[in-house]
């Protein structure tokens, strides 16, 4: 089964779907040489409109900066493409997933209006990373594992998180340790900071496969 990974960046989401058994093809506005899957350089929304039906399923991770509570102060907001990509994916007739940050206008549970979604955290999958992401889907998902923030999170981007890494692994580069823990060791620093941990989409991908059973 072929899955189209829109706004693919360096391949965090795509790697999870590949582990779940999908053949992944990425699309991004710029070349992504670190992405381990084939990448087509194109406008993601337009490519979905023209070619979405050629795939069995579609995932999209549109730019998150303008939806993020932490990044709304940015001087140059990024385009808000969730509505456009949802419309394009729905028109394809294929099962789809949209991923974004908490605060984005995405469903985080099933409701009476036929919307489906879930909020995932790294701690649900044994990662010491309090990384929350929303996934809206065209299909129903089961309740995920429980979120557990009782253990100190690894995070090289604040002092408390860096201290946790230093205490456990020594004074080496904390971002390298964090990338390995995330499961994205092939990425650049920038790519890893924005990445979806592959375990998130591997879990979703296994549920997606049930749609084809």
Short mmCIF file of C-alpha atoms in Angstrom, two decimals:
data_model
loop_
_atom_site.label_atom_id
_atom_site.label_comp_id
_atom_site.label_asym_id
_atom_site.label_seq_id
_atom_site.Cartn_x
_atom_site.Cartn_y
_atom_site.Cartn_z
CA UNK A 1 0.00 0.00 0.00
CA UNK A 2 1.30 3.44 -0.95
CA UNK A 3 1.04 6.41 1.41
CA UNK A 4 1.53 10.03 0.36
CA UNK A 5 3.37 12.05 3.03
CA UNK A 6 2.64 15.75 2.43
CA UNK A 7 4.88 18.46 3.96
CA UNK A 8 7.21 15.53 4.65
CA UNK A 9 10.28 17.46 5.94
CA UNK A 10 12.98 14.99 7.01
CA UNK A 11 10.76 11.95 7.27
CA UNK A 12 9.73 11.43 10.90
CA UNK A 13 6.08 10.73 10.13
CA UNK A 14 6.90 8.79 6.96
CA UNK A 15 9.28 6.47 8.82
CA UNK A 16 6.52 5.48 11.23
CA UNK A 17 4.17 4.62 8.37
CA UNK A 18 6.94 2.63 6.67
CA UNK A 19 7.38 0.59 9.85
CA UNK A 20 3.63 -0.08 9.77
CA UNK A 21 3.98 -1.56 6.28
CA UNK A 22 3.36 1.34 3.87
CA UNK A 23 5.44 2.35 0.88
CA UNK A 24 5.96 6.07 1.55
CA UNK A 25 6.39 8.87 -1.00
CA UNK A 26 6.99 12.37 0.39
CA UNK A 27 6.14 15.79 -1.00
CA UNK A 28 7.75 19.04 0.15
CA UNK A 29 8.26 22.50 -1.28
CA UNK A 30 12.06 22.02 -1.08
CA UNK A 31 14.41 19.07 -1.52
CA UNK A 32 14.90 17.02 1.67
CA UNK A 33 18.07 14.97 1.19
CA UNK A 34 17.96 13.59 4.74
CA UNK A 35 14.51 12.08 4.23
CA UNK A 36 14.94 8.28 3.90
CA UNK A 37 11.99 8.01 1.48
CA UNK A 38 11.55 9.31 -2.08
CA UNK A 39 10.61 13.00 -2.05
CA UNK A 40 8.84 14.95 -4.80
CA UNK A 41 9.53 18.70 -4.77
CA UNK A 42 6.14 20.35 -5.26
CA UNK A 43 3.41 22.38 -3.59
CA UNK A 44 1.78 19.86 -1.24
CA UNK A 45 -1.80 21.12 -1.57
CA UNK A 46 -1.68 21.23 -5.37
CA UNK A 47 0.03 17.86 -5.60
CA UNK A 48 -2.67 16.32 -3.42
CA UNK A 49 -5.40 17.79 -5.61
CA UNK A 50 -3.81 16.42 -8.76
CA UNK A 51 -2.38 13.09 -7.58
CA UNK A 52 -4.01 12.15 -4.26
CA UNK A 53 -6.17 9.45 -5.85
CA UNK A 54 -3.03 7.63 -7.01
CA UNK A 55 -2.23 6.63 -3.41
CA UNK A 56 -3.97 4.37 -0.90
CA UNK A 57 -3.75 6.84 2.00
CA UNK A 58 -2.53 10.38 2.67
CA UNK A 59 -0.81 12.03 5.64
CA UNK A 60 -0.19 15.79 5.95
CA UNK A 61 1.83 17.84 8.44
CA UNK A 62 1.20 21.44 7.30
CA UNK A 63 3.32 24.25 8.82
CA UNK A 64 2.61 24.55 12.53
CA UNK A 65 4.17 27.91 13.47
CA UNK A 66 1.01 30.01 13.13
CA UNK A 67 -1.00 27.51 15.21
CA UNK A 68 1.56 27.07 17.98
CA UNK A 69 0.99 28.97 21.22
CA UNK A 70 4.76 29.09 21.72
CA UNK A 71 5.50 30.54 18.27
CA UNK A 72 2.70 33.04 17.65
CA UNK A 73 5.13 35.87 18.40
CA UNK A 74 7.10 35.10 15.22
CA UNK A 75 7.57 38.15 13.02
CA UNK A 76 6.86 36.19 9.82
CA UNK A 77 3.82 33.92 10.28
CA UNK A 78 3.67 30.73 8.22
CA UNK A 79 0.67 29.91 5.98
CA UNK A 80 -2.33 28.31 7.70
CA UNK A 81 -3.08 25.41 5.38
CA UNK A 82 -5.13 22.98 7.45
CA UNK A 83 -8.48 23.81 5.82
CA UNK A 84 -7.02 23.69 2.31
CA UNK A 85 -5.26 20.36 2.79
CA UNK A 86 -8.26 18.79 4.54
CA UNK A 87 -10.43 19.76 1.57
CA UNK A 88 -7.91 18.35 -0.93
CA UNK A 89 -7.51 15.07 0.95
CA UNK A 90 -11.25 14.62 1.39
CA UNK A 91 -11.76 15.16 -2.35
CA UNK A 92 -9.27 12.34 -3.07
CA UNK A 93 -11.62 9.80 -1.52
CA UNK A 94 -8.68 8.18 0.31
CA UNK A 95 -8.30 7.74 4.09
CA UNK A 96 -6.27 10.61 5.50
CA UNK A 97 -4.48 12.00 8.55
CA UNK A 98 -3.57 15.61 9.40
CA UNK A 99 -0.95 16.24 12.10
CA UNK A 100 -0.25 19.49 13.92
CA UNK A 101 0.51 21.09 17.27
CA UNK A 102 -1.89 21.48 20.17
CA UNK A 103 -3.80 24.69 19.47
CA UNK A 104 -4.39 23.87 15.81
CA UNK A 105 -8.04 23.54 14.67
CA UNK A 106 -8.01 19.73 14.57
CA UNK A 107 -10.25 17.14 16.19
CA UNK A 108 -8.65 15.33 19.14
CA UNK A 109 -11.44 12.75 19.64
CA UNK A 110 -14.44 11.31 17.80
CA UNK A 111 -17.59 13.42 17.98
CA UNK A 112 -21.23 13.30 16.90
CA UNK A 113 -20.45 15.13 13.65
CA UNK A 114 -18.26 12.38 12.22
CA UNK A 115 -14.90 13.95 13.05
CA UNK A 116 -12.16 11.73 14.44
CA UNK A 117 -8.86 12.45 16.07
CA UNK A 118 -6.45 11.83 18.90
CA UNK A 119 -3.79 13.67 20.91
CA UNK A 120 -0.54 11.73 21.34
CA UNK A 121 2.40 12.28 23.67
CA UNK A 122 5.87 10.74 23.66
CA UNK A 123 5.31 9.32 27.14
CA UNK A 124 2.52 7.09 25.76
CA UNK A 125 5.15 5.16 23.84
CA UNK A 126 7.89 4.90 26.44
CA UNK A 127 9.70 8.10 25.40
CA UNK A 128 10.79 10.53 28.09
CA UNK A 129 9.59 13.34 25.86
CA UNK A 130 6.51 15.41 26.68
CA UNK A 131 5.79 16.08 23.02
CA UNK A 132 2.09 16.47 22.30
CA UNK A 133 0.68 16.37 18.77
CA UNK A 134 -2.86 16.31 17.37
CA UNK A 135 -3.87 13.89 14.63
CA UNK A 136 -7.23 14.37 12.90
CA UNK A 137 -8.26 11.39 10.78
CA UNK A 138 -10.96 10.36 8.34
CA UNK A 139 -11.34 7.08 10.26
CA UNK A 140 -11.96 6.19 13.89
CA UNK A 141 -8.99 5.57 16.19
CA UNK A 142 -9.00 3.68 19.51
CA UNK A 143 -8.12 5.38 22.77
CA UNK A 144 -4.31 5.72 22.95
CA UNK A 145 -2.14 4.61 25.88
CA UNK A 146 -2.15 6.85 28.94
CA UNK A 147 0.06 9.94 29.07
CA UNK A 148 2.52 9.96 32.02
CA UNK A 149 4.54 13.05 32.94
CA UNK A 150 5.78 11.73 36.27
CA UNK A 151 9.37 11.28 35.03
CA UNK A 152 11.60 14.22 34.17
CA UNK A 153 11.48 14.85 30.44
CA UNK A 154 14.56 15.03 28.24
CA UNK A 155 14.68 18.32 26.36
CA UNK A 156 17.88 19.91 25.03
CA UNK A 157 16.07 23.20 24.42
CA UNK A 158 15.65 24.27 28.06
CA UNK A 159 18.01 24.13 31.04
CA UNK A 160 15.98 21.67 33.08
CA UNK A 161 15.75 19.24 30.19
CA UNK A 162 19.47 19.61 29.36
CA UNK A 163 20.39 18.96 32.99
CA UNK A 164 18.41 15.70 32.86
CA UNK A 165 20.40 14.60 29.80
CA UNK A 166 23.76 15.63 31.33
CA UNK A 167 22.98 13.78 34.58
CA UNK A 168 22.24 10.55 32.76
CA UNK A 169 24.55 10.61 29.73
CA UNK A 170 27.37 13.05 30.60
CA UNK A 171 28.28 16.42 29.09
CA UNK A 172 28.25 15.45 25.41
CA UNK A 173 26.00 17.09 22.83
CA UNK A 174 22.49 16.84 24.38
CA UNK A 175 20.71 17.14 21.03
CA UNK A 176 22.34 13.94 19.76
CA UNK A 177 21.08 11.99 22.80
CA UNK A 178 17.63 13.49 22.39
CA UNK A 179 17.46 12.70 18.65
CA UNK A 180 18.34 9.07 19.34
CA UNK A 181 15.69 8.86 22.04
CA UNK A 182 13.14 10.36 19.62
CA UNK A 183 14.15 7.78 17.02
CA UNK A 184 15.21 10.41 14.42
CA UNK A 185 18.99 10.15 14.56
CA UNK A 186 19.39 10.69 10.78
CA UNK A 187 17.92 14.22 10.94
CA UNK A 188 19.51 17.64 11.15
CA UNK A 189 19.09 19.59 14.36
CA UNK A 190 16.37 21.74 12.83
CA UNK A 191 14.56 18.73 11.40
CA UNK A 192 14.60 16.89 14.73
CA UNK A 193 13.25 19.89 16.62
CA UNK A 194 10.13 19.89 14.42
CA UNK A 195 9.85 16.12 13.88
CA UNK A 196 6.99 13.78 14.61
CA UNK A 197 8.40 10.80 16.53
CA UNK A 198 8.02 7.78 14.21
CA UNK A 199 6.35 5.76 16.98
CA UNK A 200 3.32 8.11 16.72
CA UNK A 201 2.64 7.36 13.07
CA UNK A 202 3.61 3.70 13.38
CA UNK A 203 0.74 3.36 15.89
CA UNK A 204 -1.64 5.28 13.61
CA UNK A 205 -0.43 3.36 10.56
CA UNK A 206 -1.26 0.02 12.15
CA UNK A 207 -4.78 1.27 12.82
CA UNK A 208 -4.98 2.64 9.27
CA UNK A 209 -4.14 -0.77 7.83
CA UNK A 210 -7.35 -2.09 9.37
CA UNK A 211 -9.26 0.16 6.95
CA UNK A 212 -8.02 -2.10 4.12
CA UNK A 213 -8.69 -5.43 5.84
#
